[in-house]
Each structure stands twice: as C-alpha cells, then as structure tokens.
Coordinates of C-alpha atoms and ligand atoms in Angstrom, one line a residue:
M4 CA -8.9 1.3 14.5
S5 CA -8.0 -0.1 17.9
E6 CA -4.6 -0.8 18.4
N7 CA -4.3 -3.3 21.1
K8 CA -7.3 -4.4 22.7
A9 CA -8.9 -7.5 21.7
H10 CA -10.1 -10.6 23.4
Q11 CA -7.5 -12.3 25.7
T12 CA -5.3 -14.7 24.3
G13 CA -2.1 -16.5 25.6
P14 CA -0.7 -16.2 29.2
D15 CA -1.5 -13.2 31.4
L16 CA 2.0 -11.6 31.2
Q17 CA 1.6 -9.9 34.8
Q18 CA 1.6 -13.1 36.4
G19 CA 4.8 -13.9 34.6
V20 CA 5.9 -16.7 31.9
P21 CA 9.0 -18.7 32.3
L22 CA 12.1 -17.6 30.6
S23 CA 12.8 -21.1 29.6
G24 CA 9.5 -21.0 27.5
L25 CA 10.6 -18.3 25.0
R26 CA 12.4 -19.0 22.1
E27 CA 14.8 -17.0 20.8
G28 CA 13.5 -14.5 17.9
E29 CA 10.1 -16.3 18.1
P30 CA 7.1 -14.4 19.3
L31 CA 4.8 -15.4 22.2
A32 CA 1.5 -13.9 22.4
G33 CA 0.1 -12.9 25.8
H34 CA -2.1 -10.6 27.3
V35 CA -2.1 -7.8 30.2
G36 CA -5.5 -7.1 31.0
D37 CA -7.4 -6.4 27.9
S38 CA -4.2 -5.6 25.9
Q39 CA -2.8 -8.2 23.5
V40 CA 1.1 -8.1 24.3
L41 CA 4.0 -9.9 22.5
L42 CA 7.0 -11.0 24.0
V43 CA 10.3 -11.4 22.1
K44 CA 13.6 -12.8 23.6
R45 CA 16.8 -11.4 21.7
G46 CA 19.9 -12.5 23.3
A47 CA 19.7 -11.4 26.9
R48 CA 16.9 -9.0 26.3
V49 CA 13.2 -9.9 26.3
F50 CA 11.0 -7.2 24.6
A51 CA 7.7 -6.7 24.8
I52 CA 5.2 -4.5 22.8
G53 CA 1.8 -4.3 21.3
A54 CA 0.7 -7.4 19.5
I55 CA -1.9 -5.9 17.1
C56 CA -0.7 -4.0 14.0
P57 CA -2.6 -0.8 13.9
H58 CA -2.6 -0.7 10.2
Y59 CA -5.5 -3.4 9.9
S60 CA -5.3 -5.4 13.2
G61 CA -3.0 -8.3 12.0
P62 CA -1.5 -10.4 14.5
L63 CA 2.2 -9.5 15.0
A64 CA 2.9 -13.1 16.7
E65 CA 2.3 -14.7 13.6
G66 CA 4.8 -12.6 11.8
I67 CA 8.6 -12.8 12.1
V68 CA 11.4 -11.1 14.0
V69 CA 14.2 -9.7 12.1
G70 CA 17.1 -8.0 14.1
N71 CA 15.3 -5.8 16.6
T72 CA 11.9 -5.7 14.7
V73 CA 8.9 -7.9 14.3
R74 CA 7.2 -7.7 10.8
C75 CA 3.1 -7.8 10.5
P76 CA 2.4 -11.1 8.3
W77 CA -0.5 -9.2 6.6
H78 CA 0.9 -6.3 5.1
H79 CA 4.7 -6.0 6.1
S80 CA 4.5 -3.5 8.7
R81 CA 7.7 -2.9 11.0
F82 CA 8.0 -2.4 14.6
N83 CA 10.8 -1.6 16.7
L84 CA 11.0 -4.1 19.4
A85 CA 12.4 -2.0 22.1
T86 CA 10.1 0.9 21.4
G87 CA 7.2 0.1 19.6
D88 CA 7.9 2.5 16.8
A89 CA 6.2 1.9 13.7
M90 CA 9.6 2.0 11.2
C91 CA 8.2 1.0 8.1
A92 CA 4.6 1.6 6.4
P93 CA 1.9 0.6 6.0
A94 CA 1.4 0.9 9.8
L95 CA 1.7 4.8 10.4
N96 CA 1.4 4.7 14.5
A97 CA 3.5 2.9 17.0
V98 CA 2.5 0.1 19.4
L99 CA 3.0 0.3 23.3
A100 CA 6.3 -0.8 24.3
W101 CA 6.4 -2.7 27.7
K102 CA 8.8 -2.9 30.7
T103 CA 10.4 -6.5 31.4
E104 CA 11.8 -7.9 34.5
V105 CA 13.2 -11.4 34.8
R106 CA 12.5 -12.7 38.4
D107 CA 13.0 -16.4 39.3
G108 CA 13.3 -17.4 35.8
K109 CA 10.0 -15.8 35.0
V110 CA 9.5 -12.6 32.6
F111 CA 7.1 -10.3 34.2
L112 CA 5.6 -6.9 32.5
T113 CA 6.2 -4.2 34.9
G114 CA 4.4 -1.3 32.9
S115 CA 4.6 0.5 29.9
E116 CA 7.4 2.3 28.4
R117 CA 7.4 6.0 28.1
Q118 CA 7.3 6.9 24.1
P119 CA 10.7 8.5 23.4
A120 CA 10.7 12.2 22.9
R121 CA 10.8 13.3 19.3
P122 CA 14.1 14.5 18.0
R123 CA 14.4 18.4 17.3
L124 CA 16.3 18.7 13.9
S125 CA 18.1 21.9 13.4
G126 CA 21.1 22.9 11.5
R127 CA 22.2 24.2 8.6
G128 CA 21.5 22.5 5.2
L129 CA 18.0 21.7 6.4
P130 CA 15.3 23.0 3.9
G131 CA 13.2 25.9 5.5
R132 CA 10.3 25.1 3.3
V133 CA 9.2 21.5 1.9
V134 CA 6.4 21.4 -0.4
I135 CA 4.6 17.8 -1.3
V136 CA 2.6 17.6 -4.4
G137 CA 0.1 14.8 -4.1
A138 CA -1.7 13.9 -0.9
G139 CA -1.8 10.4 -1.5
A140 CA 0.0 7.3 -0.1
A141 CA 3.5 8.6 -0.6
G142 CA 2.9 12.5 0.1
N143 CA 1.2 11.6 3.4
A144 CA 3.8 9.4 4.5
A145 CA 6.5 12.0 3.6
A146 CA 4.8 14.7 5.5
E147 CA 4.2 12.6 8.7
T148 CA 7.9 11.5 8.5
L149 CA 9.3 14.8 8.2
R150 CA 7.6 15.6 11.4
K151 CA 8.5 12.4 13.0
E152 CA 12.4 12.9 12.3
G153 CA 11.9 16.4 14.2
F154 CA 11.8 18.8 11.3
E155 CA 10.8 22.2 12.5
G156 CA 10.3 24.0 8.9
E157 CA 7.1 24.5 6.9
V158 CA 5.7 21.5 5.3
T159 CA 2.9 21.9 2.9
L160 CA 0.9 19.1 1.6
I161 CA -1.0 19.8 -1.5
G162 CA -3.7 17.6 -3.1
A163 CA -6.0 17.9 -5.8
E164 CA -8.7 15.8 -4.1
P165 CA -11.3 17.3 -1.7
S166 CA -10.6 15.0 1.3
V167 CA -7.8 14.1 3.6
P168 CA -5.2 11.6 2.4
Y169 CA -7.0 8.1 2.6
D170 CA -6.7 4.2 2.3
R171 CA -6.9 3.9 -1.3
P172 CA -6.6 0.0 -1.6
N173 CA -9.8 -0.3 0.6
L174 CA -11.8 1.3 -2.3
S175 CA -12.0 -1.7 -4.3
K176 CA -12.1 -4.1 -1.4
D177 CA -14.3 -3.7 1.9
Y178 CA -15.3 -0.5 1.3
L179 CA -16.8 -1.2 -2.0
A180 CA -18.4 -4.6 -0.5
G181 CA -20.0 -2.5 1.6
N182 CA -18.3 -4.5 4.7
A183 CA -15.9 -1.3 5.9
P184 CA -17.7 2.0 7.2
E185 CA -16.6 5.3 5.8
E186 CA -14.7 6.2 9.0
W187 CA -12.3 3.5 8.3
V188 CA -11.1 5.2 5.1
P189 CA -9.4 8.2 6.0
L190 CA -5.6 7.7 7.0
R191 CA -5.8 10.7 9.4
T192 CA -8.2 13.4 10.7
E193 CA -8.1 17.1 9.9
E194 CA -6.8 17.5 13.7
F195 CA -4.0 15.3 13.2
Y196 CA -2.4 17.7 10.0
Q197 CA -3.3 20.7 12.5
R198 CA -1.7 19.1 15.5
E199 CA 1.6 18.5 13.5
D200 CA 1.9 21.6 11.8
I201 CA 1.4 20.3 8.3
T202 CA -0.5 22.7 6.1
L203 CA -2.7 20.3 4.1
M204 CA -4.3 22.1 1.3
K205 CA -7.1 20.1 -0.1
G206 CA -8.9 20.3 -3.6
V207 CA -6.0 22.3 -4.9
E208 CA -4.1 21.5 -8.1
V209 CA -0.6 22.1 -8.7
T210 CA -0.4 23.3 -12.4
S211 CA 3.2 24.4 -12.8
L212 CA 6.4 23.7 -11.5
D213 CA 9.4 26.4 -12.0
A214 CA 12.3 24.0 -10.7
K215 CA 14.9 27.2 -11.1
A216 CA 13.0 29.7 -9.1
R217 CA 11.9 26.6 -6.8
K218 CA 8.2 27.3 -6.5
V219 CA 5.0 25.6 -8.0
G220 CA 2.0 27.4 -9.5
L221 CA -1.7 26.8 -8.3
H222 CA -4.9 26.4 -10.4
D223 CA -6.1 29.7 -9.2
G224 CA -2.8 31.4 -10.0
K225 CA -1.1 31.5 -6.4
E226 CA 2.4 30.4 -6.1
V227 CA 4.2 28.3 -3.3
R228 CA 7.8 28.6 -2.9
Y229 CA 9.9 25.5 -1.7
D230 CA 13.5 24.6 -0.6
A231 CA 12.6 21.3 -0.9
L232 CA 9.8 19.5 -3.2
L233 CA 8.5 16.2 -3.5
L234 CA 6.4 15.1 -6.5
A235 CA 3.9 12.2 -5.6
T236 CA 1.0 12.9 -8.1
G237 CA 0.4 9.1 -8.4
A238 CA -1.6 7.8 -11.4
S239 CA -4.8 8.2 -13.5
P240 CA -6.9 5.3 -14.8
V241 CA -6.9 4.6 -18.4
R242 CA -10.5 5.4 -19.9
L243 CA -10.8 3.6 -22.9
S244 CA -12.7 5.1 -25.8
M245 CA -15.6 3.9 -27.6
P246 CA -19.2 5.0 -28.2
G247 CA -21.2 5.0 -25.2
S248 CA -17.9 5.6 -22.9
D249 CA -19.0 8.6 -21.6
L250 CA -22.4 7.6 -20.5
E251 CA -23.1 8.1 -16.7
H252 CA -23.1 4.6 -15.7
V253 CA -19.4 4.1 -17.1
S254 CA -16.9 4.5 -14.3
T255 CA -13.3 4.3 -13.6
L256 CA -11.8 3.6 -9.9
R257 CA -8.9 5.6 -8.7
T258 CA -10.4 7.8 -5.9
L259 CA -13.0 8.1 -3.0
A260 CA -15.3 10.0 -5.1
D261 CA -15.2 7.2 -7.9
S262 CA -15.9 4.6 -5.3
R263 CA -18.8 6.6 -3.7
A264 CA -20.4 6.9 -7.1
I265 CA -19.8 3.1 -8.0
I266 CA -21.7 2.3 -4.6
E267 CA -24.3 4.9 -5.3
Q268 CA -25.0 3.3 -8.6
T269 CA -25.4 -0.2 -7.1
K270 CA -28.4 1.1 -5.4
R271 CA -30.2 0.8 -8.8
A272 CA -28.1 -1.5 -10.8
R273 CA -28.2 -5.1 -11.1
R274 CA -25.7 -6.2 -13.9
A275 CA -22.2 -5.1 -14.0
V276 CA -19.6 -5.3 -16.3
I277 CA -16.1 -5.0 -15.6
M278 CA -13.7 -4.1 -18.7
G279 CA -10.2 -5.4 -17.9
A280 CA -9.1 -8.6 -15.5
S281 CA -6.6 -6.3 -13.8
F282 CA -6.2 -6.6 -9.9
I283 CA -8.5 -3.6 -9.8
G284 CA -11.2 -5.1 -12.0
L285 CA -11.1 -8.4 -10.3
E286 CA -11.4 -7.0 -6.9
V287 CA -14.3 -4.7 -8.0
A288 CA -16.1 -8.0 -9.3
A289 CA -15.7 -9.7 -6.0
S290 CA -16.9 -6.6 -4.0
L291 CA -20.0 -6.3 -6.5
R292 CA -20.6 -9.8 -6.1
A293 CA -20.7 -9.0 -2.3
R294 CA -23.6 -6.7 -3.4
Q295 CA -25.3 -9.3 -4.9
M296 CA -25.0 -7.9 -8.5
E297 CA -24.6 -9.9 -11.5
V298 CA -20.8 -9.7 -12.8
H299 CA -19.5 -10.2 -16.2
I300 CA -15.7 -9.3 -16.9
I301 CA -14.6 -8.6 -20.5
A302 CA -10.4 -8.9 -21.2
P303 CA -8.4 -9.5 -24.0
E304 CA -5.8 -12.0 -22.4
A305 CA -6.6 -15.5 -22.3
L306 CA -6.3 -16.0 -18.4
P307 CA -6.7 -13.2 -15.8
L308 CA -3.5 -12.0 -14.3
E309 CA -1.5 -14.2 -16.4
R310 CA 1.0 -11.3 -17.4
V311 CA 1.8 -10.4 -13.8
M312 CA 1.4 -13.6 -12.1
G313 CA 1.7 -16.5 -14.7
P314 CA -0.9 -19.1 -15.7
E315 CA -1.0 -21.0 -12.6
I316 CA -2.3 -18.3 -10.5
G317 CA -4.2 -16.9 -13.4
R318 CA -6.3 -20.2 -13.5
F319 CA -6.7 -20.1 -9.8
I320 CA -8.2 -16.6 -9.9
Q321 CA -10.4 -17.2 -12.8
G322 CA -11.6 -20.6 -11.0
L323 CA -12.2 -18.7 -7.7
H324 CA -14.1 -15.7 -9.2
E325 CA -16.2 -18.5 -11.1
E326 CA -17.0 -20.1 -8.0
H327 CA -18.3 -16.9 -6.9
G328 CA -20.8 -16.5 -9.9
V329 CA -18.4 -13.9 -11.9
V330 CA -19.0 -14.9 -15.6
F331 CA -15.8 -14.2 -17.6
H332 CA -15.5 -13.2 -21.7
L333 CA -11.9 -13.6 -22.0
G334 CA -10.2 -13.1 -25.5
H335 CA -12.7 -10.5 -26.0
T336 CA -12.6 -6.5 -26.1
A337 CA -15.4 -4.2 -25.9
R338 CA -16.8 -2.3 -28.8
S339 CA -19.6 0.0 -27.4
I340 CA -21.9 0.6 -24.7
T341 CA -25.5 1.7 -24.3
R342 CA -27.6 2.4 -21.3
E343 CA -28.3 -1.5 -21.3
S344 CA -25.5 -3.4 -22.3
V345 CA -22.0 -3.7 -23.7
T346 CA -21.4 -5.2 -27.2
L347 CA -18.1 -7.3 -27.8
D348 CA -15.7 -7.5 -30.7
D349 CA -17.7 -10.5 -32.0
G350 CA -20.9 -8.8 -31.8
T351 CA -22.2 -10.4 -28.5
G352 CA -24.2 -8.4 -26.3
V353 CA -23.8 -8.3 -22.5
A354 CA -26.7 -6.8 -20.4
A355 CA -25.0 -4.3 -18.3
D356 CA -26.4 -1.2 -16.3
L357 CA -23.2 -0.5 -14.5
V358 CA -19.7 -0.6 -16.3
V359 CA -16.4 -0.3 -14.5
M360 CA -13.2 0.0 -16.5
G361 CA -10.2 -1.3 -15.0
V362 CA -7.7 -1.3 -17.6
G363 CA -4.6 0.1 -15.9
V364 CA -3.2 3.5 -15.1
R365 CA -1.0 5.9 -16.3
P366 CA 1.7 8.0 -14.1
N367 CA 0.7 11.6 -13.6
L368 CA 4.0 12.7 -15.2
A369 CA 3.1 16.2 -16.8
L370 CA 4.5 18.6 -14.1
A371 CA 7.8 17.0 -14.1
E372 CA 7.7 16.7 -18.0
K373 CA 6.7 20.4 -18.5
S374 CA 9.5 21.7 -15.9
G375 CA 12.1 19.5 -17.9
I376 CA 12.8 16.9 -15.0
A377 CA 13.9 14.0 -16.7
T378 CA 11.4 11.1 -17.3
G379 CA 11.0 8.0 -19.2
R380 CA 8.0 5.9 -18.5
G381 CA 8.2 7.8 -14.9
V382 CA 10.2 10.4 -13.2
I383 CA 13.7 9.5 -13.0
V384 CA 15.2 9.1 -9.7
N385 CA 18.3 8.0 -8.2
E386 CA 18.7 5.4 -5.1
Y387 CA 17.9 8.5 -2.9
L388 CA 14.9 9.1 -4.8
R389 CA 16.4 12.7 -6.3
T390 CA 15.3 13.9 -9.6
D391 CA 17.7 15.6 -11.7
A392 CA 16.4 18.8 -10.5
P393 CA 18.1 20.5 -7.1
G394 CA 15.9 19.6 -4.4
V395 CA 13.2 17.8 -5.9
Y396 CA 12.5 14.3 -5.1
A397 CA 9.7 11.8 -6.7
A398 CA 8.0 9.0 -4.7
G399 CA 5.2 6.5 -5.4
D400 CA 3.6 5.6 -8.6
I401 CA 5.5 8.0 -10.7
A402 CA 8.8 7.1 -9.7
R403 CA 11.3 4.9 -11.5
W404 CA 14.1 4.2 -9.3
P405 CA 17.4 2.0 -9.4
D406 CA 15.9 -1.4 -7.8
P407 CA 19.2 -3.1 -6.3
H408 CA 17.3 -6.6 -6.3
T409 CA 16.9 -6.8 -10.2
G410 CA 19.7 -4.3 -11.0
E411 CA 17.2 -2.4 -13.5
R412 CA 15.4 0.8 -13.1
I413 CA 11.7 -0.2 -12.2
R414 CA 8.4 1.6 -11.5
V415 CA 5.6 -0.1 -9.8
E416 CA 2.0 0.7 -8.4
H417 CA 2.1 -0.5 -4.8
W418 CA 0.5 1.1 -1.7
V419 CA 3.4 0.0 0.4
V420 CA 6.3 0.7 -1.8
A421 CA 4.8 4.2 -2.5
E422 CA 4.4 5.1 1.4
R423 CA 7.9 3.7 2.1
Q424 CA 9.2 6.0 -0.8
G425 CA 7.6 9.0 0.7
Q426 CA 9.4 7.9 4.0
T427 CA 12.6 7.6 2.6
A428 CA 12.3 10.7 0.4
A429 CA 11.6 12.8 3.5
R430 CA 14.4 11.6 5.5
N431 CA 16.7 12.4 2.4
M432 CA 15.4 16.1 2.2
L433 CA 16.7 16.2 5.8
N434 CA 20.2 14.9 4.7
M435 CA 19.8 11.5 6.2
A436 CA 21.1 10.1 2.9
E437 CA 19.1 6.9 3.0
R438 CA 19.2 4.7 0.1
F439 CA 15.8 3.3 -1.1
T440 CA 16.4 -0.5 -1.0
A441 CA 13.0 -2.0 0.1
V442 CA 11.9 -5.1 -1.6
P443 CA 8.6 -4.3 -3.6
F444 CA 5.7 -5.7 -1.8
F445 CA 1.9 -5.8 -2.7
W446 CA -1.2 -7.8 -1.8
S447 CA -4.5 -8.2 -3.4
A448 CA -7.7 -9.6 -2.1
H449 CA -10.4 -11.8 -3.8
Y450 CA -13.3 -13.2 -1.4
D451 CA -11.2 -15.2 1.4
A452 CA -8.2 -15.1 -0.5
T453 CA -5.3 -12.7 -0.4
I454 CA -2.2 -12.9 -2.6
S455 CA 0.8 -11.4 -1.2
Y456 CA 3.9 -10.7 -3.8
V457 CA 7.2 -9.7 -2.9
G458 CA 10.2 -8.8 -5.2
H459 CA 9.6 -7.7 -8.9
A460 CA 9.5 -9.8 -12.2
E461 CA 8.6 -8.3 -15.3
K462 CA 9.3 -11.8 -17.1
W463 CA 10.8 -15.1 -16.0
D464 CA 11.6 -18.4 -17.7
R465 CA 10.1 -20.9 -14.7
V466 CA 7.4 -20.8 -12.1
R467 CA 7.7 -23.2 -9.1
V468 CA 4.6 -24.1 -7.6
D469 CA 5.0 -25.4 -3.8
G470 CA 1.8 -26.4 -2.0
S471 CA -2.0 -26.2 -3.1
L472 CA -3.2 -23.2 -4.9
Q473 CA -6.7 -24.8 -4.9
G474 CA -6.2 -25.3 -0.9
Q475 CA -5.2 -21.7 -0.6
D476 CA -1.5 -22.6 0.8
C477 CA 1.2 -22.1 -1.5
Q478 CA 4.3 -20.2 -2.6
V479 CA 4.7 -19.8 -6.4
D480 CA 8.4 -18.5 -7.2
F481 CA 9.1 -16.7 -10.4
L482 CA 12.8 -17.2 -11.4
L483 CA 14.9 -16.1 -14.3
G484 CA 18.0 -18.2 -15.2
G485 CA 17.8 -20.0 -12.0
H486 CA 17.6 -16.8 -9.9
R487 CA 14.1 -16.0 -7.8
L488 CA 13.0 -12.6 -8.8
A489 CA 9.6 -12.7 -6.9
V490 CA 7.3 -14.9 -4.9
A491 CA 3.7 -14.7 -4.5
T492 CA 1.9 -16.6 -1.6
I493 CA -1.5 -17.3 -0.8
G494 CA -2.1 -18.7 3.1
R495 CA 1.6 -18.5 3.7
D496 CA 2.3 -15.0 5.0
R497 CA 5.3 -16.1 7.2
N498 CA 7.0 -17.3 3.7
S499 CA 6.2 -14.1 2.3
L500 CA 8.0 -12.3 5.0
Q501 CA 11.0 -14.6 5.1
V502 CA 11.4 -14.1 1.4
E503 CA 11.2 -10.5 1.4
A504 CA 14.1 -10.5 4.6
E505 CA 16.2 -12.9 2.3
M506 CA 15.9 -10.6 -0.6
E507 CA 16.6 -7.6 1.7
A508 CA 19.7 -9.3 3.0
A509 CA 21.1 -10.4 0.0
V510 CA 21.6 -6.5 -1.1
V511 CA 22.6 -5.0 2.2
Ligands
FAD8 P1 -1.7 8.2 -5.1 O1 -2.1 7.5 -3.8 O2 -2.7 7.9 -6.3 O3 -1.8 9.8 -4.4 C1 -1.4 10.9 -5.6 C2 -2.6 12.1 -5.5 O4 -1.8 13.3 -6.1 C3 -3.9 11.8 -5.7 O5 -4.8 12.5 -4.6 C4 -4.0 12.8 -6.7 O6 -5.4 13.4 -6.7 C5 -3.0 14.0 -6.5 N1 -2.4 14.9 -7.6 C6 -2.0 14.2 -8.7 N2 -1.8 15.4 -9.5 C7 -1.7 16.5 -8.6 C8 -1.2 17.8 -8.9 N3 -1.0 18.4 -10.1 N4 -1.7 18.8 -7.8 C9 -2.1 18.4 -6.9 N5 -2.5 17.1 -6.4 C10 -2.1 15.9 -7.4 N6 -1.8 -1.4 -3.9 C11 -1.3 -2.4 -3.2 O7 -0.2 -2.6 -2.9 N7 -2.1 -3.2 -2.9 C12 -3.6 -2.9 -3.2 O8 -4.6 -3.9 -2.7 C13 -4.1 -1.9 -3.9 N8 -5.3 -1.6 -4.2 C14 -5.5 -0.6 -5.0 C15 -7.0 -0.6 -5.1 C16 -7.5 0.8 -5.6 C17 -8.9 0.9 -5.8 C18 -6.4 1.6 -6.3 C19 -6.8 2.9 -7.1 C20 -5.2 1.4 -6.1 C21 -4.8 0.2 -5.3 N9 -3.3 -0.2 -5.2 C22 -2.9 -1.1 -4.3 C23 -2.4 0.7 -5.5 C24 -2.0 2.0 -4.6 O9 -3.1 2.6 -4.0 C25 -1.1 2.9 -5.4 O10 0.0 2.6 -5.7 C26 -0.7 4.3 -4.5 O11 -1.8 4.7 -3.9 C27 0.1 5.0 -5.3 O12 0.5 6.0 -4.2 P2 0.9 7.5 -4.5 O13 1.2 8.4 -3.4 O14 2.1 7.4 -5.8 O15 -0.3 7.8 -5.5

C-alpha cells in the first residue's frame, strides 16, 4: 500500500509554519507536494516524518506521541520521530524522515533524511544459523528483525502453507467481504526474502525437533540444523464433530486457502450458517452479509462475546449484526448438518448451503510437546520468550509468557502480540536481553465499527462504560478489585493508545 501519498491536507511545509503554532508533543499534519508529513515538537527539536502508517494507511496525526515516538491510532504501530523507523509491529516498513530548520520563527522542511545504514552485527556468542518454524505473524516478524538488527548468519523460515507470509486478520474482513484485492494479502514478496537473504521454505512441514542435537526434521525426511530456533507454529481451528461436519460446504477459517475456498463457495451458496459467535465467526458473518448472503449464527452462549467483552459490548455487537440482517440462534448448538440445512439441538432446521465453524482454536504444541519442551496450555517461555530448551524460543499464539501487567502467565491470540513477540525473540537470539513487556492489543472489525482492546482481563468484577456504545463513541473498562485490567474502545482510538501507554509506564 502507498506509504505517504495522499491528497494534500494541512499547511504546505515547504512554505514553513510558525513554530508558535506547534504544541509540545501534539502532531500537526501538513504536506510537501503530494506527501503527507507530520510535524512534532519535542523540546528544542522539531521532527518531521511521513504521516501515513504503511500498515493500513492510518493517519498518524490522529495518534499520540510518547517519548520520541508517534503511535498509529488504528493498530498501534510505532515510529521513531527522528528516523521514521517502524519500531513496533504491525507496521513493518519505515516512514520517510525529513530534515527541518527553524528560520525567523518558522519551521521549514529542507529535504528528506538519509535512512540510517543497517548495523552489522558480528561477534562471539551470536548464533550462526537461525531456524524459524512457522511463517506466520511471529515467524515473519522474527526473520525480518534478525536482518534489520544486522544479523549476518543464516536465517531459514519454514512454513507449512504454500504462500509467502500474509495478513491473516484480513481473511475474515475486507478480503472475505470482497473489498480487498488479493494483492493486499501477502506481507512481502518472494523477492523481499531473496533480497534479505532469508531462506523461505514454503509448503514444508517440520515434523520433529531434537532439542539436544539442535536440529529439526522435515516431512520429506530432510533435517535442518540450528544454533537458535524459534517455534511460531500458531494455532489450528477447532472443527466440531457431528453428522455431516465433513461435508464439502463445511469450513473452518484459518488460512488463505480456507478464505479462498469460502469465497469460491459464495459464488453458488445463498444461505450461510456460522457456528460460534466468536470474533472470527462474527467477522465472517459481516463479510458474508457484504456479499448479500443470508446469515444465521448458532452459538451456545446467551450473548455474543460476553465471556471476553462483557454483556454491554455483547448486546451492542448482537444489535449491530441484527441491524445488518444477521439472525442469531443463541443458547443453541448444532446437532447435524446436511447439504441443505443445519439442525439445532431442539430439532429446529436452518437452511444453509455454506457452513463456517468459528468455535475457537487450539495452539499447535505438538512439536514442543514431543521434544520434551515445557508446555502447559501453551509453550512455557520466560520474559525473554525463551523456552526451557537451550537456544529455543517461542512466540505468537503458542507462547505462554509471564505478563507483567497482570502478574500472570498468559497466552493470547492477537496479531500484533505475535508480531511483537517475534521481534523480541529475534533480538534475544542476538543477545539483546529484551524483556517482552508489551501491553496486549487486538482489534476486531464489524461493518463500520472497530473494537480496539488493550490489556488482558480473563475475569473482572466491574465493567465501567463511558460514552455511548450505540453512538460508537465509548470506552469500556474491565476492573478487578478496583484495578483496571483491560480497556475496549469504539471510536476512541486515542484513548486506546493513551491507556496502552499508561499501562506500559506502570511496569517499566
Ligand atoms: P500464525 O500466523 O497462525 O502462523 C503460524 C504458521 O505456522 C502457519 O502458517 C502454520 O501453517 C505454520 N505451521 C504450523 N505448524 C508448522 C510446522 N510443524 N511446520 C511448518 N509450519 C508450521 N488477531 C487480531 O489481533 N486482530 C484481528 O482482527 C484478527 N483477525 C483474525 C482473523 C482470522 C481469520 C484469523 C484466523 C485470525 C485472526 N487474528 C486476529 C489472530 C491472529 O491472526 C493470530 O493471533 C496470529 O496470526 C498468530 O500468529 P502466529 O505467528 O502465532 O501464528
């Protein structure tokens, strides 16, 4: 996606803007020709960087400044104000940094900064060969980070899927709805991996791990040796077993191939049943409504998302989907499936020629378990994302790490967390001793409403709602014993960033 080019907004920065018009730490958006540029005053310095987040084109001027970084309001990417460097996922590319000059009380842009040269890392104690198992969010971020940090040894990224790493969250959203073309889905091109000297093995399954001999075995019998290994195998969707669950029109959604297969089916199917009112189930419902399909959701709970988001957001989400024509069968499970319908536990039949199961995932722990690495509802890692096997790290959906914000060991299934863990694990392979302290963040999109969630609350004793859910302008706090564990926002992206920064500051 384009990084910087957009229609011109704000002042022309080549003509200069009064220094007195800049408020400390408050971004100001302007332009230079076609490029959108952000100005930020920090003490005696004025920084200027590209104003559009390269991840999803989020407007950085609507984000917040923390220290010498600006944070994107949409998905919380972070950029270094001095260099434009993308410091934290989900953005993987830098924005352009500009030189500024103050003359006669006005700030002018005088040209773009040269990108700093990549460091060259060498020295004793660095691994010679890094192997990454799983080419998803965490695995890709780790591979990229190794190179970005200047690692010059071998990097091998092994993925069971046939494609380059891609934007998994889009599979249930715009891509499935038909609003995002296929070319938006890959994170990188084949050439990128060649250029970065990353050996990407696609369609290759790692079937064994010998942590003592430091080698992994592949499905074709070959072996790959490592000095440092990252396990980033993600999760697999749960498939409910019932009569008819293996019929061709019954799918789960985890991979690009799954999403493509569902899209293919929508060419013929008219009525969809979604099993499970999970985030993915609900996003699929919204996307299939965008394709004008009739959509029914069957789920055992009384309100969608209530267990993770509480009844207030649950009711709002249900109402929002109902306004868009989705029919809920809550308090029910499915008993069987035929080519034409799904039968509920009370015998009711719901016509369906497409069925999608969105009933949760299980982390892919088999490799770790078989090799004797400590597991327990996830792969157990320390604050550096190291497992108990020498040289072996784990990141993403499989990792259960000590979260300093809750004081508990947690495992989450969030895109940004997976990428940030991949980044931290990579740096720790390079002896950088970086603790993983990021505040968990995820988002979920339904029609025109996006829920942003920071923190982690498995249980709470109070929900505090500020603002209006219906008006899509609210902040919902989840508290336990008076302590705020997590915050969901709709239409208040800056609040979400502020809360994240506050939670972060509380543990550093
Ligand atoms: P993955 O991205 O799943 O990557 C793991 C990879 O490892 C897979 O490609 C898998 O094939 C491969 N693999 C597994 N075992 C092996 C093996 N033995 N050998 C070789 N390769 C192997 N999160 C959000 O925060 N916001 C969202 O809006 C959102 N939407 C989502 C929508 C969908 C449809 C899905 C499926 C997930 C969504 N998520 C979202 C969750 C997010 O995508 C995951 O948390 C994230 O992808 C986890 O990253 P990961 O690297 O741990 O695993």
